[in-house]
Amino acid sequence: MKQFLILLFFLPVVCLAQPSDHSFSTPEHSSAVAATTWQVIARPTVRNPLNAFYRFTFNEGQYFLELKVSAGGVPFVVARNAELELETEHGAIVTVYNSTYRHSCKGCGSRHAESNIEGVTLNFPIPVAAIHTLCDDYLAHLRLYLADSQLGSKVTLLRSEQFRDELSAFFADCKLHQ
């Protein structure tokens, strides 16, 4: 009886500890859906309030870059078709456009729902050519253009390597499951 109770106690812990980078499911219309876990791309500093997390998704034959963005607790609006520039180490610029209008709300720019920081979750369709560019070089800078300002940040080498490796692995996985 003790062993059974111990097993019941540790089973949820063991199940939650399993790493899961990509989750694939097959909906009725036979299109694979995949998503990576949220990762940090930019942290706030004294000079720059940008805090951003990213993940990649694949749905209905289209690749997406999703961002959770906050700017030091200041409310802001991101227009539909707002530009996100991803500049690589060698100067190539990949520009993607936000798919929907978003007004910041409390907790929306955080990975944790209990956070009260104003932010948004954005969705950027990303073409395959842009994926190849980002897989071939390291990300150096990221800029999100708002109606009256811009949010931007340099990307550290460690986060740039993580971004590139995750995008390459995700792209290869999605091509295998198509």
mmCIF file with all atom_site columns, C-alpha atoms in Angstrom, residues 34-41 52-59 62-69 82-87 94-100 121-127 130-131 134 139 141-144 163-164 166-167 170:
data_model
loop_
_atom_site.group_PDB
_atom_site.id
_atom_site.type_symbol
_atom_site.label_atom_id
_atom_site.label_alt_id
_atom_site.label_comp_id
_atom_site.label_asym_id
_atom_site.label_entity_id
_atom_site.label_seq_id
_atom_site.pdbx_PDB_ins_code
_atom_site.Cartn_x
_atom_site.Cartn_y
_atom_site.Cartn_z
_atom_site.occupancy
_atom_site.B_iso_or_equiv
_atom_site.pdbx_formal_charge
_atom_site.auth_seq_id
_atom_site.auth_comp_id
_atom_site.auth_asym_id
_atom_site.auth_atom_id
_atom_site.pdbx_PDB_model_num
ATOM 1  C CA . ALA A 1 34  ? 3.374  22.261 -34.187 1.00 0.00 ? 34  ALA A CA 1
ATOM 2  C CA . ALA A 1 35  ? 4.705  24.696 -31.592 1.00 0.00 ? 35  ALA A CA 1
ATOM 3  C CA . THR A 1 36  ? 7.939  25.130 -29.694 1.00 0.00 ? 36  THR A CA 1
ATOM 4  C CA . THR A 1 37  ? 8.174  26.243 -26.080 1.00 0.00 ? 37  THR A CA 1
ATOM 5  C CA . TRP A 1 38  ? 8.513  29.930 -25.198 1.00 0.00 ? 38  TRP A CA 1
ATOM 6  C CA . GLN A 1 39  ? 12.137 31.142 -25.029 1.00 0.00 ? 39  GLN A CA 1
ATOM 7  C CA . VAL A 1 40  ? 13.696 34.459 -23.999 1.00 0.00 ? 40  VAL A CA 1
ATOM 8  C CA . ILE A 1 41  ? 14.995 36.650 -26.824 1.00 0.00 ? 41  ILE A CA 1
ATOM 9  C CA . ALA A 1 52  ? 10.452 39.561 -25.224 1.00 0.00 ? 52  ALA A CA 1
ATOM 10 C CA . PHE A 1 53  ? 9.827  35.828 -25.550 1.00 0.00 ? 53  PHE A CA 1
ATOM 11 C CA . TYR A 1 54  ? 9.447  33.909 -28.802 1.00 0.00 ? 54  TYR A CA 1
ATOM 12 C CA . ARG A 1 55  ? 8.235  30.594 -30.122 1.00 0.00 ? 55  ARG A CA 1
ATOM 13 C CA . PHE A 1 56  ? 7.722  29.088 -33.556 1.00 0.00 ? 56  PHE A CA 1
ATOM 14 C CA . THR A 1 57  ? 4.475  27.559 -34.739 1.00 0.00 ? 57  THR A CA 1
ATOM 15 C CA . PHE A 1 58  ? 3.369  25.738 -37.857 1.00 0.00 ? 58  PHE A CA 1
ATOM 16 C CA . ASN A 1 59  ? -0.305 25.635 -38.768 1.00 0.00 ? 59  ASN A CA 1
ATOM 17 C CA . GLN A 1 62  ? 2.269  28.335 -42.731 1.00 0.00 ? 62  GLN A CA 1
ATOM 18 C CA . TYR A 1 63  ? 5.178  29.071 -40.377 1.00 0.00 ? 63  TYR A CA 1
ATOM 19 C CA . PHE A 1 64  ? 4.724  31.704 -37.657 1.00 0.00 ? 64  PHE A CA 1
ATOM 20 C CA . LEU A 1 65  ? 6.975  33.546 -35.233 1.00 0.00 ? 65  LEU A CA 1
ATOM 21 C CA . GLU A 1 66  ? 5.044  34.420 -32.077 1.00 0.00 ? 66  GLU A CA 1
ATOM 22 C CA . LEU A 1 67  ? 6.318  37.070 -29.680 1.00 0.00 ? 67  LEU A CA 1
ATOM 23 C CA . LYS A 1 68  ? 5.275  38.029 -26.170 1.00 0.00 ? 68  LYS A CA 1
ATOM 24 C CA . VAL A 1 69  ? 6.441  41.615 -25.697 1.00 0.00 ? 69  VAL A CA 1
ATOM 25 C CA . ALA A 1 82  ? 3.344  46.491 -37.811 1.00 0.00 ? 82  ALA A CA 1
ATOM 26 C CA . GLU A 1 83  ? 6.897  45.661 -38.889 1.00 0.00 ? 83  GLU A CA 1
ATOM 27 C CA . LEU A 1 84  ? 9.238  43.426 -36.968 1.00 0.00 ? 84  LEU A CA 1
ATOM 28 C CA . GLU A 1 85  ? 12.802 43.646 -38.257 1.00 0.00 ? 85  GLU A CA 1
ATOM 29 C CA . LEU A 1 86  ? 15.186 40.806 -37.492 1.00 0.00 ? 86  LEU A CA 1
ATOM 30 C CA . GLU A 1 87  ? 18.721 41.924 -38.343 1.00 0.00 ? 87  GLU A CA 1
ATOM 31 C CA . VAL A 1 94  ? 14.271 39.988 -42.422 1.00 0.00 ? 94  VAL A CA 1
ATOM 32 C CA . THR A 1 95  ? 11.024 41.950 -42.119 1.00 0.00 ? 95  THR A CA 1
ATOM 33 C CA . VAL A 1 96  ? 7.813  40.237 -41.043 1.00 0.00 ? 96  VAL A CA 1
ATOM 34 C CA . TYR A 1 97  ? 4.423  41.818 -40.361 1.00 0.00 ? 97  TYR A CA 1
ATOM 35 C CA . ASN A 1 98  ? 2.039  41.445 -37.417 1.00 0.00 ? 98  ASN A CA 1
ATOM 36 C CA . SER A 1 99  ? -1.179 39.688 -38.412 1.00 0.00 ? 99  SER A CA 1
ATOM 37 C CA . THR A 1 100 ? -3.643 41.427 -36.024 1.00 0.00 ? 100 THR A CA 1
ATOM 38 C CA . THR A 1 121 ? 1.247  38.488 -27.746 1.00 0.00 ? 121 THR A CA 1
ATOM 39 C CA . LEU A 1 122 ? 1.929  38.959 -31.459 1.00 0.00 ? 122 LEU A CA 1
ATOM 40 C CA . ASN A 1 123 ? 1.801  36.581 -34.402 1.00 0.00 ? 123 ASN A CA 1
ATOM 41 C CA . PHE A 1 124 ? 4.029  37.052 -37.470 1.00 0.00 ? 124 PHE A CA 1
ATOM 42 C CA . PRO A 1 125 ? 3.685  34.824 -40.554 1.00 0.00 ? 125 PRO A CA 1
ATOM 43 C CA . ILE A 1 126 ? 7.240  34.041 -41.665 1.00 0.00 ? 126 ILE A CA 1
ATOM 44 C CA . PRO A 1 127 ? 8.086  32.962 -45.220 1.00 0.00 ? 127 PRO A CA 1
ATOM 45 C CA . ALA A 1 130 ? 13.193 34.301 -44.296 1.00 0.00 ? 130 ALA A CA 1
ATOM 46 C CA . ILE A 1 131 ? 13.631 31.067 -42.316 1.00 0.00 ? 131 ILE A CA 1
ATOM 47 C CA . LEU A 1 134 ? 17.761 33.281 -40.202 1.00 0.00 ? 134 LEU A CA 1
ATOM 48 C CA . LEU A 1 139 ? 20.409 37.181 -35.094 1.00 0.00 ? 139 LEU A CA 1
ATOM 49 C CA . HIS A 1 141 ? 19.147 42.908 -33.399 1.00 0.00 ? 141 HIS A CA 1
ATOM 50 C CA . LEU A 1 142 ? 15.378 42.949 -33.178 1.00 0.00 ? 142 LEU A CA 1
ATOM 51 C CA . ARG A 1 143 ? 13.108 45.980 -33.764 1.00 0.00 ? 143 ARG A CA 1
ATOM 52 C CA . LEU A 1 144 ? 9.322  46.241 -33.454 1.00 0.00 ? 144 LEU A CA 1
ATOM 53 C CA . PHE A 1 163 ? 17.199 31.111 -31.664 1.00 0.00 ? 163 PHE A CA 1
ATOM 54 C CA . ARG A 1 164 ? 19.056 29.799 -34.714 1.00 0.00 ? 164 ARG A CA 1
ATOM 55 C CA . GLU A 1 166 ? 15.692 26.071 -32.384 1.00 0.00 ? 166 GLU A CA 1
ATOM 56 C CA . LEU A 1 167 ? 14.493 27.513 -35.700 1.00 0.00 ? 167 LEU A CA 1
ATOM 57 C CA . PHE A 1 170 ? 11.804 23.202 -35.829 1.00 0.00 ? 170 PHE A CA 1
#
